[in-house]
Coordinates of C-alpha atoms in Angstrom, one line a residue:
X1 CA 2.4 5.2 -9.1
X2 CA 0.1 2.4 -7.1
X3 CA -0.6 3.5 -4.0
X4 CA 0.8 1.9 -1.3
X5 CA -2.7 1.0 0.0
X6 CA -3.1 -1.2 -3.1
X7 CA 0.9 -2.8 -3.3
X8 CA 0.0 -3.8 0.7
X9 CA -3.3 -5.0 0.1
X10 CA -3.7 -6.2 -4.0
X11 CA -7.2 -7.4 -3.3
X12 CA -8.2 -3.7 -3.1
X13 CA -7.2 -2.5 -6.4
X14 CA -10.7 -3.7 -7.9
X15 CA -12.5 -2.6 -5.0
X16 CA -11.1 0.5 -3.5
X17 CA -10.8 3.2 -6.4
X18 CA -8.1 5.9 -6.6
X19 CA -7.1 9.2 -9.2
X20 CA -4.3 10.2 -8.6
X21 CA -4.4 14.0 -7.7
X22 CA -0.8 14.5 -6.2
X23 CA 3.2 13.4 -6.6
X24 CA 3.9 11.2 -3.8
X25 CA 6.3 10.9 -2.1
X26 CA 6.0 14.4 -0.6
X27 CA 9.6 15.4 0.9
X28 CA 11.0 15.1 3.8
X29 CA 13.9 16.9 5.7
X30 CA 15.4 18.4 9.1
X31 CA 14.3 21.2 10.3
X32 CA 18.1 22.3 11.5
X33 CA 17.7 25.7 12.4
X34 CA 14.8 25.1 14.1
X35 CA 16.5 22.3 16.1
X36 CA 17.5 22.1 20.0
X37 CA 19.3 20.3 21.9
X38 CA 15.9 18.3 22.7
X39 CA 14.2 16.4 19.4
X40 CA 15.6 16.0 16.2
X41 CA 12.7 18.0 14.2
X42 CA 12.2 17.0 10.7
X43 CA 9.4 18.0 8.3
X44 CA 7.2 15.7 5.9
X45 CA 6.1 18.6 3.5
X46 CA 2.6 17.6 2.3
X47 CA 2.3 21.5 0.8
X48 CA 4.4 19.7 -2.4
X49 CA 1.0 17.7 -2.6
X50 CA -1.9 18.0 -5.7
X51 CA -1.2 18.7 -9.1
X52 CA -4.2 21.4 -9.5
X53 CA -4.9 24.3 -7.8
X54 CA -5.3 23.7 -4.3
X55 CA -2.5 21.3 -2.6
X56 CA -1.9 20.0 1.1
X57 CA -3.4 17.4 3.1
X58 CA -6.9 17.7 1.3
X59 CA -6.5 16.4 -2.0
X60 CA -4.6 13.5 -0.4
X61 CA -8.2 12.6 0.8
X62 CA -9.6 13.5 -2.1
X63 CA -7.8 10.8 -4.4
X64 CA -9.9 8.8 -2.4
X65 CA -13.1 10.5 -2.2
X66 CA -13.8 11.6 -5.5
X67 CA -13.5 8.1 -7.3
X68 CA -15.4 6.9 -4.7
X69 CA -18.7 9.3 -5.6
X70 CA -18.0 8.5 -9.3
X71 CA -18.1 4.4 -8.6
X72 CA -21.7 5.2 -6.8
X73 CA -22.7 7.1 -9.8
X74 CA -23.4 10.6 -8.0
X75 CA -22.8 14.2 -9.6
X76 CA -22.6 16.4 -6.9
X77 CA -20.8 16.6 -3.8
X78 CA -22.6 18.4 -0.5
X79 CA -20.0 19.5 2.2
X80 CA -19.6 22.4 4.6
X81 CA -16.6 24.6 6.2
X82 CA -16.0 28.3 7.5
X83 CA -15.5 31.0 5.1
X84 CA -12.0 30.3 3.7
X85 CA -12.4 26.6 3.7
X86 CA -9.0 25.2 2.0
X87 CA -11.4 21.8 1.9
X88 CA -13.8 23.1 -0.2
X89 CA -12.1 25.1 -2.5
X90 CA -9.9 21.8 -2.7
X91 CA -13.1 19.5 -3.5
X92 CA -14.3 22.7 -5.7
X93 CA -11.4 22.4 -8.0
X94 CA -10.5 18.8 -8.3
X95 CA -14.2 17.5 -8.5
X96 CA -14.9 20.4 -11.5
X97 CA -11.6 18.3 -13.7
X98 CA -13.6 15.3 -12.9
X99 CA -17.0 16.7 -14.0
X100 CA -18.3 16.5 -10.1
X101 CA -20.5 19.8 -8.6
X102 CA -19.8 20.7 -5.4
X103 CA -21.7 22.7 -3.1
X104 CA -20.6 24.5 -0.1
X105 CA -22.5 25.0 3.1
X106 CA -20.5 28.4 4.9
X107 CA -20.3 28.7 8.2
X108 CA -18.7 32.4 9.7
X109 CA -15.4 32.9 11.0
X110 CA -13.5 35.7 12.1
X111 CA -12.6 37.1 8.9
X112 CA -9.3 38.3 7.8
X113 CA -7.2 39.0 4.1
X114 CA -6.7 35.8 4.4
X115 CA -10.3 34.1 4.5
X116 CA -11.5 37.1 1.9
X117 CA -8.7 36.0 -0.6
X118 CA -10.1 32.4 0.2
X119 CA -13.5 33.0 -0.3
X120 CA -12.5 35.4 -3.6
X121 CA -11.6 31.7 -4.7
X122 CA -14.3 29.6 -3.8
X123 CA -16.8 32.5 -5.6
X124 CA -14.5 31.7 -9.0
X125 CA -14.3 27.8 -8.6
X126 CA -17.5 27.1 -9.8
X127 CA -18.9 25.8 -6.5
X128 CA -22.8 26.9 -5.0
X129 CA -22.4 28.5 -1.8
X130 CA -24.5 28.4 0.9
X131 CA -24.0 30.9 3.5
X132 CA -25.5 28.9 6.8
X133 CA -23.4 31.4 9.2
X134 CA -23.6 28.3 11.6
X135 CA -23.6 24.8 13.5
X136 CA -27.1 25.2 14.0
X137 CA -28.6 26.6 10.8
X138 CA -26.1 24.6 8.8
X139 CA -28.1 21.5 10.6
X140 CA -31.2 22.8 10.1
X141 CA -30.7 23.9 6.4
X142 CA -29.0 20.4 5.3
X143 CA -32.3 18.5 4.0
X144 CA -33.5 21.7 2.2
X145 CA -29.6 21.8 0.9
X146 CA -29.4 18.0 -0.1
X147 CA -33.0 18.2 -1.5
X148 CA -32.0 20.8 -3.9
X149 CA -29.2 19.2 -5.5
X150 CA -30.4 15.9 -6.7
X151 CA -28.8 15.5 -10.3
X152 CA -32.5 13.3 -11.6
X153 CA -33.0 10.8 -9.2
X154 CA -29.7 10.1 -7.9
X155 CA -28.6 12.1 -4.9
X156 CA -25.8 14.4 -3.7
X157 CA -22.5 12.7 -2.3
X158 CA -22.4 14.2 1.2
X159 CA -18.7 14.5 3.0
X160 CA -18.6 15.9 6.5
X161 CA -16.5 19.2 7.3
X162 CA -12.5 18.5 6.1
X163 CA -13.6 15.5 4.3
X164 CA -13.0 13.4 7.3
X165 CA -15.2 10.2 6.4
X166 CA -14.1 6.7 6.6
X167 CA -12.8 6.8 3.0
X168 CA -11.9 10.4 3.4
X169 CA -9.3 9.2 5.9
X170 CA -8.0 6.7 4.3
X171 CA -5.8 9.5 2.6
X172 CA -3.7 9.8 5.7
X173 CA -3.5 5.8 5.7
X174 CA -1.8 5.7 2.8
X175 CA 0.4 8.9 3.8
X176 CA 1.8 7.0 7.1
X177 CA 2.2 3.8 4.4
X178 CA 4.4 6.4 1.9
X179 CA 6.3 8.0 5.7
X180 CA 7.2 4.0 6.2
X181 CA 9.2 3.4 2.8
X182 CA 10.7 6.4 3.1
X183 CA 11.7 5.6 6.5
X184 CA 12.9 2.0 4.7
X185 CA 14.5 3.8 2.0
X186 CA 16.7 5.4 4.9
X187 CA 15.2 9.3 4.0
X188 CA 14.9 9.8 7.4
X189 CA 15.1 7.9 10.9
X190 CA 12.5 6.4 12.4
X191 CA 10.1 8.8 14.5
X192 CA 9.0 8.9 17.9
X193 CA 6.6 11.2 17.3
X194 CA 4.4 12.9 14.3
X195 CA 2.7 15.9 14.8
X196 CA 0.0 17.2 13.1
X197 CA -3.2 19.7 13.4
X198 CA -6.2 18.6 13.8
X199 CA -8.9 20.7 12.2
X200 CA -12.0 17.9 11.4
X201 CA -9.7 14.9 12.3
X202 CA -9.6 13.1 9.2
X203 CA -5.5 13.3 9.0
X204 CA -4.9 12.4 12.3
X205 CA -7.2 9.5 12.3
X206 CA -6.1 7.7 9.3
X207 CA -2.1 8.8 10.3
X208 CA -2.9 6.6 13.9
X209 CA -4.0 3.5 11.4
X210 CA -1.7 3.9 8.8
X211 CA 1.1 4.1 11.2
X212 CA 0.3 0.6 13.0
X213 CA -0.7 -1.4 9.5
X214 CA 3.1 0.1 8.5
X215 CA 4.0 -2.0 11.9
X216 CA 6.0 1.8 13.1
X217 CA 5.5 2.5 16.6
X218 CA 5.7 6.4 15.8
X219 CA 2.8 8.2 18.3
X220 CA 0.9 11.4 16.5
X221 CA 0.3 14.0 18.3
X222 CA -2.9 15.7 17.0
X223 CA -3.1 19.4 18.0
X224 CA -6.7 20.5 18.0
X225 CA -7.4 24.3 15.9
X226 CA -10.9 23.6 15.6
X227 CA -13.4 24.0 19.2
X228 CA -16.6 23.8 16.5
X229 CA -16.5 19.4 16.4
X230 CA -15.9 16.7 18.8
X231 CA -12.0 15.9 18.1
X232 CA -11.1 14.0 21.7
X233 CA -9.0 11.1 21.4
X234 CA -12.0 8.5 21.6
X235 CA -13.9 9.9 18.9
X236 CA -10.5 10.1 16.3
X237 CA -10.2 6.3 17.1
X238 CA -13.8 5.3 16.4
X239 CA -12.6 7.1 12.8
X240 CA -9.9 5.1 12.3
X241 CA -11.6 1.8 13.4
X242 CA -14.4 2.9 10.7
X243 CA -11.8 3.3 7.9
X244 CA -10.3 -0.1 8.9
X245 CA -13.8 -1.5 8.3
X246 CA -13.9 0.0 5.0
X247 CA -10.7 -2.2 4.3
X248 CA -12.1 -5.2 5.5
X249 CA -15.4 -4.5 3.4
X250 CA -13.4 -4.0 0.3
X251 CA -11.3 -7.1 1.0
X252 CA -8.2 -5.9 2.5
X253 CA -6.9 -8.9 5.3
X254 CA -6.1 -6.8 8.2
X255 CA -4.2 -8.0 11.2
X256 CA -7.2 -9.1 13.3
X257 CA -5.5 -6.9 16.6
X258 CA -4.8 -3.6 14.6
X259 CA -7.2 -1.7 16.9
X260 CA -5.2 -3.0 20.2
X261 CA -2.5 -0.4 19.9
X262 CA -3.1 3.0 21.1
X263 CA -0.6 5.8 19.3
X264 CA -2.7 8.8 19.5
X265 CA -2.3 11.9 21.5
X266 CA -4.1 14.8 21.4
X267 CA -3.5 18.4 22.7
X268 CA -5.9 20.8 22.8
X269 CA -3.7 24.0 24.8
X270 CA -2.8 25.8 21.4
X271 CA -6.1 26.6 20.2
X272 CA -6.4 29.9 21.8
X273 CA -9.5 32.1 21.3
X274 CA -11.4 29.8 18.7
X275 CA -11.3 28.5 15.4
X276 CA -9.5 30.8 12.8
X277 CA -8.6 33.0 15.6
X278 CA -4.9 33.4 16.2
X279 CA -2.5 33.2 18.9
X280 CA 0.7 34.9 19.9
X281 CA 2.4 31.6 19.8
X282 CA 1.3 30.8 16.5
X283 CA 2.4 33.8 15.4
X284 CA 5.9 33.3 16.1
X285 CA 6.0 30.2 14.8
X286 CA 4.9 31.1 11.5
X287 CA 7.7 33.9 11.5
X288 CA 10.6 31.6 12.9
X289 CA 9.9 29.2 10.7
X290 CA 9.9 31.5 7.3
X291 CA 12.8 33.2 8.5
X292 CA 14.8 30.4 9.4
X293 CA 13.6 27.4 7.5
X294 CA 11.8 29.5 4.3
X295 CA 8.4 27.4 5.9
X296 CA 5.4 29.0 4.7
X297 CA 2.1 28.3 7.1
X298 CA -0.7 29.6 8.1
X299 CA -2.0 31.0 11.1
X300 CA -5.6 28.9 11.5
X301 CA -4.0 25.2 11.2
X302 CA -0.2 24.7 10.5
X303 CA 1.3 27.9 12.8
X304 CA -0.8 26.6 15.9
X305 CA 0.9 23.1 15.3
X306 CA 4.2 24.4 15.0
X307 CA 3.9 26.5 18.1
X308 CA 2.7 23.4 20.0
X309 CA 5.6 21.5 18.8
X310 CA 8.2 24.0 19.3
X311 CA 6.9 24.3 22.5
X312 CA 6.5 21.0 23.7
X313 CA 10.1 20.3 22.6
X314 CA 11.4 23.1 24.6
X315 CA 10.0 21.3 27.3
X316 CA 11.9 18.1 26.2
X317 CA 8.6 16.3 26.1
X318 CA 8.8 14.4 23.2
X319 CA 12.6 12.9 24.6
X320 CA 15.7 12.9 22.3
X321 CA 14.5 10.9 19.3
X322 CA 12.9 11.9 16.0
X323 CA 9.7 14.5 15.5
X324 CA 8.5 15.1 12.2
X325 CA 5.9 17.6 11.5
X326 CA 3.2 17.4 9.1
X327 CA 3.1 20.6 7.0
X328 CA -0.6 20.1 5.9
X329 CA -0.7 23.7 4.1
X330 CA -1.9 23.7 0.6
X331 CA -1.7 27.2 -1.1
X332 CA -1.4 27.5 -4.9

């Protein structure tokens, strides 16, 4: 299918490669026995997403990303995450079917089954770890890293944490592009709001751009599970203005007042104790929704989004018109 990037924009086509990774559209549906007399909750179930094995919001990115290392002629890809990064295991399988290296820079988390099973994966994917423990050393190691993974002359492809980059997030444009026509095609109404966690702020960024290029006045609300980057509102903006300048760059004619609009909230009250560590709240989320809606997330991203938007509709704070929540989880 051509993206919807490329039917809005034909100049790109030549200029802004994708590989398609993923079945798109990704469902949608309510969320009725999780309803209240508040929001209509409805769901946009980007766990459907990636053909190979690792699914969710990363490969979305990643139909972006990895064509865009193969047009510059690189081998390897450099990127970093905590122990039981979905991102790299993501970038680990996808880039291997491309014929791409990736190496992983580590950095601890509280560890649980969950980020062994995780890291039992990223030791079988083919990827070279590094075990930088964290911010600091990670920092401090990089040139050392980058240095040692030259493939000849030509250097590694370095993505930041999540994959959030300018291209990176370009993923989530072309998701709020594929929410629009399936808003137009009548699958569901028209949101208010979109919520969605934020864990390096890629998603949420190119969501907020995608949104206002689809002309949908729908807000996202970005709720922050990471306290390890800068993810305030300012900085997820500067994002999205960068990914609209890789549009222009390529060709794309964007409206010149796209940046104007502001549709971006962020909530940072459901991270609890840190990164990977979980919460009460998120916690029940994860068990309401599996018992009620047969929604499987997990507790260090999706289950801290859910509790915020349960929450926050309880409190009738989104008003009586559509929510749809991003399920961004991507098991195999």
């Amino acid at each position: 299918m051509t993206p919807h990037l490329h039917q809005q924009y034909p100049e790109l086509e030549h200029t802004l490669p994708h590989i398609e990774l993923g079945k798109s559209p990704t469902s949608v549906r309510r969320l009725s026995a999780l309803d209240s007399v508040a929001a209509d909750l409805w769901i946009k179930d980007d766990s459907e997403f990636g053909d190979g094995g690792w699914g969710g919001n990363k490969v979305r990115k990643l139909e972006w990303l990895l064509p865009d290392a193969l047009r510059l002629g690189r081998h390897t890809i450099v990127t970093v995450g905590g122990l039981g990064t979905n991102w790299g295991l993501a970038t680990a399988l996808y880039g291997r079917d491309l014929g791409l290296k990736t190496v992983l820079a580590l950095i601890d988390q509280p560890v649980d089954d969950h980020v062994r099973s995780q890291l039992e994966r990223l030791r079988h994917s083919g990827a070279k770890l590094y075990f930088t423990r964290n911010k600091t050393r990670t920092i401090l190691s990089a040139p050392y890293i980058l240095a040692r993974n030259f493939s000849g002359r030509r250097p590694p492809y370095f993505l930041p944490a999540g994959g959030s980059s300018p291209v990176g997030a370009l993923g989530y444009v072309e998701a709020a592009l594929e929410l629009a026509a399936q808003v137009r095609a009548g699958d569901l109404p028209e949101p208010t709001h979109l919520v969605a966690p934020v864990g390096s702020g890629g998603t949420v960024a190119g969501l907020s751009l995608g949104l206002r290029l689809a002309g949908l006045p729908t807000r996202v609300v970005g709720v922050v599970v990471n306290d390890t980057l800068r993810l305030d509102a300012a900085t997820l903006y500067r994002l999205a203005d960068r990914s609209a300048q890789v549009l222009r760059d390529r060709g794309a004619r964007l409206p010149e007042n796209i940046a104007a609009l502001t549709n971006l909230d962020i909530v940072t009250d459901y991270l609890g104790p840190g990164y990977g560590r979980t919460t009460m709240e998120a916690t029940t989320a994860q068990t309401l929704s599996a018992d009620l809606e047969h929604l499987t997330l997990e507790p260090v991203y999706t289950a801290k989004a859910m509790a915020a938007l349960l929450e926050m509709n309880g409190q009738g704070r989104f008003g009586a018109g559509t929510v749809v929540f991003l399920n961004t989880n991507g098991p195999r």
